[in-house]
């Protein structure tokens, strides 16, 4: 395949790179530079994202996936990451989850998670030990939420084994309060989400439970004749029930999923996002399951949940087959007023972009948006709808990597390390722009967790990816520098302090756009909680409206907001 050159005169097209013969023909006996067409005279445009090396960021931590000849399934799944401001200094910090001791694994050297404080100059300092968040279990994911409304974000770390709730003490340290809070969840937990399901103003917690697995019950998958083991497909393991915990408001939680559809729906959950699918003011849950149907838990109020994945057509593929759901997200990507859904699967299954048609009716439009074609040979994990160029439209980034590090031994098309994918939203239609996004999108990674956040406070969302058994990847956003933005840090007073479930609308240049503040999403990861509203080339925002989630009934309207900066917006008090 011939290399491609960018044609600046026709920005939607890529032209074949001219061969040496072409150059000589164009040059004749004179200088080739003088004879080149003007469209070839300029170099490829700047990268949309730059890879930040560890030598520049100071992030030297590395994930250990505990890989062994025995090929235990937990080795393939980790790990997640978070972008959050643990010390409330206005700059986003980073948290990375690692594996650790388990019944099938004894590390040769101590392993730990990592908390990196943002130094505000593009570098980060490891403060894990001082903060007291090193972990110590076979970690999986992390969810961030201010569950006690004290103004400081807390951490919930899932694991194969004991989960951990770290309470933020507000002085740069955390305390493990798991047992006192009643959140010591056994088994194998993966993604989790903080959200207020009963609109009482306090964040509750949903925890994804994966398969029933232990060293004693491990299944052999491989070739007995050769004595070679492979990673088992999760299909051979028994499913389990995910967990819902109600926040009691006194630092403790009560499991309230017993007897509900959440307990009855046995799954193999890897990803979850909380959003309002039917616009009734109550947060619903979309759960991605591996090798069994996905779940859509509709919140009917009063503690009642209906699992409607099959009826809504998000449970199975179009031909009625369960797929390997991993990463998920929700957003109104086409701005029709309804929250749409996305789920990433394993190779050959293609990913799904679900358009919400209302009335709990959802249609897979992945083919129409080029998503199915671009992902046929990919296995997707972390992902996020985000407006990377601040043009006001929600774009999409996907982190990929095959779960089996031996896949290339028996497949000629699929690789273990896979490229990232970037889709640009063009008036409600997604277009794959990965080939034009920069050199890092030509590389391949064993990617898992993905979180986005504005690490340098320039109004453009950067990307953090945790790679399985490898160093993390940090991408600095260089796109959309000519576009303007308004950043919002929402603070609830009657509703939950994180304002999960808020509806935001804004007008810039006469165009009105909408955003819903979801909970969770991606895979095992947590994003920057701030909202960045892209204005495109508009030089002012006419107004911003925030409809706060229950129990609040307030709608705050803001005008005269300065652009290209962040604003703290307090429910009922304005900026």
Tab-separated table of C-alpha atoms in Angstrom, residues 50-287:
chain	number	residue	atom	x	y	z
A	50	UNK	CA	1.255	14.084	21.025
A	51	UNK	CA	2.636	11.140	22.969
A	52	UNK	CA	4.242	12.433	26.163
A	53	UNK	CA	7.326	10.366	27.070
A	54	UNK	CA	8.059	9.339	30.643
A	55	UNK	CA	11.254	11.394	30.528
A	56	UNK	CA	9.081	14.482	30.203
A	57	UNK	CA	6.120	13.586	32.429
A	58	UNK	CA	7.994	11.855	35.248
A	59	UNK	CA	5.574	8.898	35.174
A	60	UNK	CA	7.867	5.907	35.636
A	61	UNK	CA	5.293	3.456	37.055
A	62	UNK	CA	4.518	0.359	35.012
A	63	UNK	CA	1.654	-2.132	35.101
A	64	UNK	CA	2.461	-5.755	35.979
A	65	UNK	CA	-0.108	-8.160	34.554
A	66	UNK	CA	1.259	-11.213	36.415
A	67	UNK	CA	1.564	-13.119	33.139
A	68	UNK	CA	2.406	-16.796	33.625
A	69	UNK	CA	2.589	-20.039	31.672
A	70	UNK	CA	-0.607	-21.094	33.420
A	71	UNK	CA	-2.558	-18.341	31.628
A	72	UNK	CA	-4.919	-17.326	34.422
A	73	UNK	CA	-7.780	-15.184	33.134
A	74	UNK	CA	-7.272	-12.161	35.475
A	75	UNK	CA	-3.885	-11.608	33.807
A	76	UNK	CA	-5.622	-10.365	30.661
A	77	UNK	CA	-8.042	-7.823	32.114
A	78	UNK	CA	-6.184	-5.129	34.037
A	79	UNK	CA	-6.072	-2.337	34.594
A	80	UNK	CA	-7.863	0.973	34.943
A	81	UNK	CA	-6.894	4.576	35.621
A	82	UNK	CA	-8.386	7.863	36.791
A	83	UNK	CA	-7.984	11.567	36.121
A	84	UNK	CA	-9.136	13.539	39.187
A	85	UNK	CA	-8.103	16.401	41.455
A	86	UNK	CA	-7.386	14.678	44.765
A	87	UNK	CA	-6.011	17.785	46.522
A	88	UNK	CA	-8.461	20.364	45.116
A	89	UNK	CA	-5.750	22.623	43.735
A	90	UNK	CA	-7.517	22.979	40.388
A	91	UNK	CA	-5.130	20.663	38.515
A	92	UNK	CA	-5.967	17.099	37.565
A	93	UNK	CA	-3.902	14.317	39.112
A	94	UNK	CA	-3.544	10.696	37.963
A	95	UNK	CA	-4.253	7.312	39.534
A	96	UNK	CA	-3.112	4.008	38.023
A	97	UNK	CA	-4.245	0.570	39.213
A	98	UNK	CA	-1.882	-2.410	39.379
A	99	UNK	CA	-2.187	-6.113	40.054
A	100	UNK	CA	-0.917	-7.676	43.261
A	101	UNK	CA	-0.987	-10.789	45.438
A	102	UNK	CA	-3.725	-13.332	44.707
A	103	UNK	CA	-4.364	-17.032	45.187
A	104	UNK	CA	-2.753	-17.669	41.802
A	105	UNK	CA	0.015	-15.070	41.979
A	106	UNK	CA	2.813	-14.134	44.368
A	107	UNK	CA	4.773	-11.128	43.057
A	108	UNK	CA	8.544	-11.445	43.043
A	109	UNK	CA	8.722	-7.850	44.275
A	110	UNK	CA	6.039	-5.727	45.951
A	111	UNK	CA	3.553	-4.168	43.547
A	112	UNK	CA	1.478	-1.060	44.106
A	113	UNK	CA	-0.964	1.303	42.503
A	114	UNK	CA	0.266	4.819	41.765
A	115	UNK	CA	-1.018	8.308	42.568
A	116	UNK	CA	0.723	11.096	40.658
A	117	UNK	CA	0.303	14.714	41.727
A	118	UNK	CA	0.176	17.285	38.944
A	119	UNK	CA	3.085	19.728	39.289
A	120	UNK	CA	1.341	22.252	37.003
A	121	UNK	CA	4.285	22.311	34.597
A	122	UNK	CA	3.652	19.175	32.531
A	123	UNK	CA	5.316	16.873	35.073
A	124	UNK	CA	3.944	14.629	37.815
A	125	UNK	CA	5.261	13.486	41.205
A	126	UNK	CA	4.571	10.068	42.711
A	127	UNK	CA	2.849	10.622	46.071
A	128	UNK	CA	1.368	7.143	46.494
A	129	UNK	CA	2.982	6.200	49.770
A	130	UNK	CA	2.341	9.552	51.410
A	131	UNK	CA	-1.294	9.454	50.305
A	132	UNK	CA	-1.793	5.854	51.471
A	133	UNK	CA	-3.396	4.485	48.286
A	134	UNK	CA	-0.892	1.807	47.240
A	135	UNK	CA	-3.483	-0.965	47.144
A	136	UNK	CA	-2.221	-4.450	47.882
A	137	UNK	CA	-4.788	-6.613	46.095
A	138	UNK	CA	-4.990	-7.801	42.486
A	139	UNK	CA	-6.434	-4.490	41.353
A	140	UNK	CA	-8.784	-3.967	38.426
A	141	UNK	CA	-10.559	-0.613	38.222
A	142	UNK	CA	-11.196	2.684	39.966
A	143	UNK	CA	-14.296	4.852	40.424
A	144	UNK	CA	-14.072	8.408	41.751
A	145	UNK	CA	-16.851	10.171	43.656
A	146	UNK	CA	-17.417	12.432	46.644
A	147	UNK	CA	-19.694	10.012	48.475
A	148	UNK	CA	-19.870	12.060	51.710
A	149	UNK	CA	-20.254	15.460	50.019
A	150	UNK	CA	-17.307	16.938	51.908
A	151	UNK	CA	-15.733	18.470	48.809
A	152	UNK	CA	-12.940	15.937	48.369
A	153	UNK	CA	-13.101	13.078	45.821
A	154	UNK	CA	-12.899	9.552	47.210
A	155	UNK	CA	-11.620	6.393	45.484
A	156	UNK	CA	-13.227	2.983	45.125
A	157	UNK	CA	-10.804	0.380	43.760
A	158	UNK	CA	-12.159	-2.907	42.417
A	159	UNK	CA	-10.144	-6.099	42.311
A	160	UNK	CA	-9.912	-9.816	41.954
A	161	UNK	CA	-10.313	-10.236	45.695
A	162	UNK	CA	-11.037	-7.468	48.182
A	163	UNK	CA	-12.301	-4.089	46.950
A	164	UNK	CA	-11.051	-0.939	48.691
A	165	UNK	CA	-12.829	2.304	49.549
A	166	UNK	CA	-10.324	5.101	50.155
A	167	UNK	CA	-11.811	8.086	51.962
A	168	UNK	CA	-10.129	11.372	51.078
A	169	UNK	CA	-9.116	13.072	54.327
A	170	UNK	CA	-8.707	16.466	52.687
A	171	UNK	CA	-5.061	16.819	53.682
A	172	UNK	CA	-3.386	14.865	50.885
A	173	UNK	CA	-3.984	11.483	52.510
A	174	UNK	CA	-6.623	8.756	52.272
A	175	UNK	CA	-7.933	6.201	54.774
A	176	UNK	CA	-9.094	2.674	53.933
A	177	UNK	CA	-12.665	2.611	55.262
A	178	UNK	CA	-13.882	-0.422	53.288
A	179	UNK	CA	-14.955	-2.578	56.209
A	180	UNK	CA	-16.500	0.264	58.206
A	181	UNK	CA	-18.470	1.345	55.124
A	182	UNK	CA	-19.772	-2.180	54.450
A	183	UNK	CA	-18.240	-2.394	50.973
A	184	UNK	CA	-15.963	-5.399	51.286
A	185	UNK	CA	-17.204	-7.115	48.124
A	186	UNK	CA	-15.863	-10.630	47.546
A	187	UNK	CA	-15.215	-12.286	44.199
A	188	UNK	CA	-13.966	-10.577	41.066
A	189	UNK	CA	-15.186	-7.009	40.535
A	190	UNK	CA	-14.312	-4.835	37.559
A	191	UNK	CA	-15.856	-1.463	36.677
A	192	UNK	CA	-17.841	0.585	39.175
A	193	UNK	CA	-19.855	3.789	39.042
A	194	UNK	CA	-20.882	6.420	41.592
A	195	UNK	CA	-24.378	7.756	40.859
A	196	UNK	CA	-27.473	8.845	42.803
A	197	UNK	CA	-30.124	6.323	41.775
A	198	UNK	CA	-32.806	7.497	44.253
A	199	UNK	CA	-32.221	11.251	43.982
A	200	UNK	CA	-31.620	11.760	47.676
A	201	UNK	CA	-28.541	13.915	47.091
A	202	UNK	CA	-25.985	11.224	47.951
A	203	UNK	CA	-23.888	9.100	45.595
A	204	UNK	CA	-24.703	5.410	45.586
A	205	UNK	CA	-22.442	2.729	44.119
A	206	UNK	CA	-22.906	0.081	41.434
A	207	UNK	CA	-20.169	-2.557	41.185
A	208	UNK	CA	-19.731	-4.851	38.185
A	209	UNK	CA	-19.096	-8.494	39.020
A	210	UNK	CA	-17.275	-10.650	36.478
A	211	UNK	CA	-17.079	-14.459	36.398
A	212	UNK	CA	-16.732	-16.982	39.203
A	213	UNK	CA	-13.001	-17.694	39.239
A	214	UNK	CA	-10.425	-19.028	41.679
A	215	UNK	CA	-7.245	-21.048	41.601
A	216	UNK	CA	-9.138	-24.079	42.890
A	217	UNK	CA	-11.792	-23.910	40.166
A	218	UNK	CA	-9.586	-22.767	37.280
A	219	UNK	CA	-10.319	-24.381	33.913
A	220	UNK	CA	-7.626	-25.760	31.596
A	221	UNK	CA	-7.815	-24.298	28.088
A	222	UNK	CA	-5.211	-25.325	25.569
A	223	UNK	CA	-3.703	-28.201	23.667
A	224	UNK	CA	-3.150	-31.223	25.900
A	225	UNK	CA	-1.000	-32.949	23.279
A	226	UNK	CA	1.439	-30.058	23.219
A	227	UNK	CA	0.970	-29.281	26.893
A	228	UNK	CA	0.367	-25.668	25.996
A	229	UNK	CA	-2.139	-23.463	27.788
A	230	UNK	CA	-4.184	-20.620	26.324
A	231	UNK	CA	-6.321	-18.014	28.006
A	232	UNK	CA	-9.836	-19.340	28.406
A	233	UNK	CA	-12.736	-17.501	26.819
A	234	UNK	CA	-14.957	-16.261	29.673
A	235	UNK	CA	-17.750	-18.376	28.231
A	236	UNK	CA	-16.401	-21.404	30.122
A	237	UNK	CA	-16.783	-19.696	33.526
A	238	UNK	CA	-20.004	-19.243	35.481
A	239	UNK	CA	-21.649	-15.784	35.545
A	240	UNK	CA	-22.313	-13.769	38.686
A	241	UNK	CA	-24.535	-10.957	39.964
A	242	UNK	CA	-23.413	-7.349	40.091
A	243	UNK	CA	-24.028	-5.284	43.226
A	244	UNK	CA	-25.871	-2.063	44.054
A	245	UNK	CA	-25.084	-0.250	47.304
A	246	UNK	CA	-27.240	2.509	48.777
A	247	UNK	CA	-25.488	5.394	50.502
A	248	UNK	CA	-26.916	5.675	54.016
A	249	UNK	CA	-25.541	9.171	54.532
A	250	UNK	CA	-23.477	8.248	57.576
A	251	UNK	CA	-20.411	6.784	55.899
A	252	UNK	CA	-21.975	3.356	55.471
A	253	UNK	CA	-23.658	1.554	52.583
A	254	UNK	CA	-26.346	-1.118	52.329
A	255	UNK	CA	-26.559	-3.615	49.497
A	256	UNK	CA	-29.975	-3.129	47.892
A	257	UNK	CA	-29.718	-5.291	44.766
A	258	UNK	CA	-31.091	-8.423	46.467
A	259	UNK	CA	-34.425	-9.457	45.010
A	260	UNK	CA	-34.159	-7.013	42.101
A	261	UNK	CA	-33.404	-7.613	38.419
A	262	UNK	CA	-29.819	-6.566	39.168
A	263	UNK	CA	-29.365	-9.683	41.297
A	264	UNK	CA	-31.435	-11.930	39.040
A	265	UNK	CA	-29.546	-10.972	35.865
A	266	UNK	CA	-26.476	-13.199	36.002
A	267	UNK	CA	-23.774	-11.643	33.861
A	268	UNK	CA	-20.062	-11.265	33.257
A	269	UNK	CA	-19.881	-7.514	33.644
A	270	UNK	CA	-16.866	-5.481	32.562
A	271	UNK	CA	-18.171	-1.990	31.832
A	272	UNK	CA	-20.949	0.254	33.144
A	273	UNK	CA	-22.263	3.748	32.537
A	274	UNK	CA	-25.046	5.578	34.389
A	275	UNK	CA	-27.267	7.794	32.258
A	276	UNK	CA	-30.922	8.742	31.820
A	277	UNK	CA	-32.080	6.660	28.859
A	278	UNK	CA	-35.781	7.591	28.988
A	279	UNK	CA	-35.452	11.195	30.238
A	280	UNK	CA	-37.537	10.569	33.363
A	281	UNK	CA	-35.042	12.165	35.740
A	282	UNK	CA	-33.817	8.843	37.136
A	283	UNK	CA	-30.412	7.376	36.277
A	284	UNK	CA	-30.398	4.042	34.444
A	285	UNK	CA	-27.489	1.614	33.973
A	286	UNK	CA	-26.035	0.144	30.778
A	287	UNK	CA	-23.791	-2.834	31.553
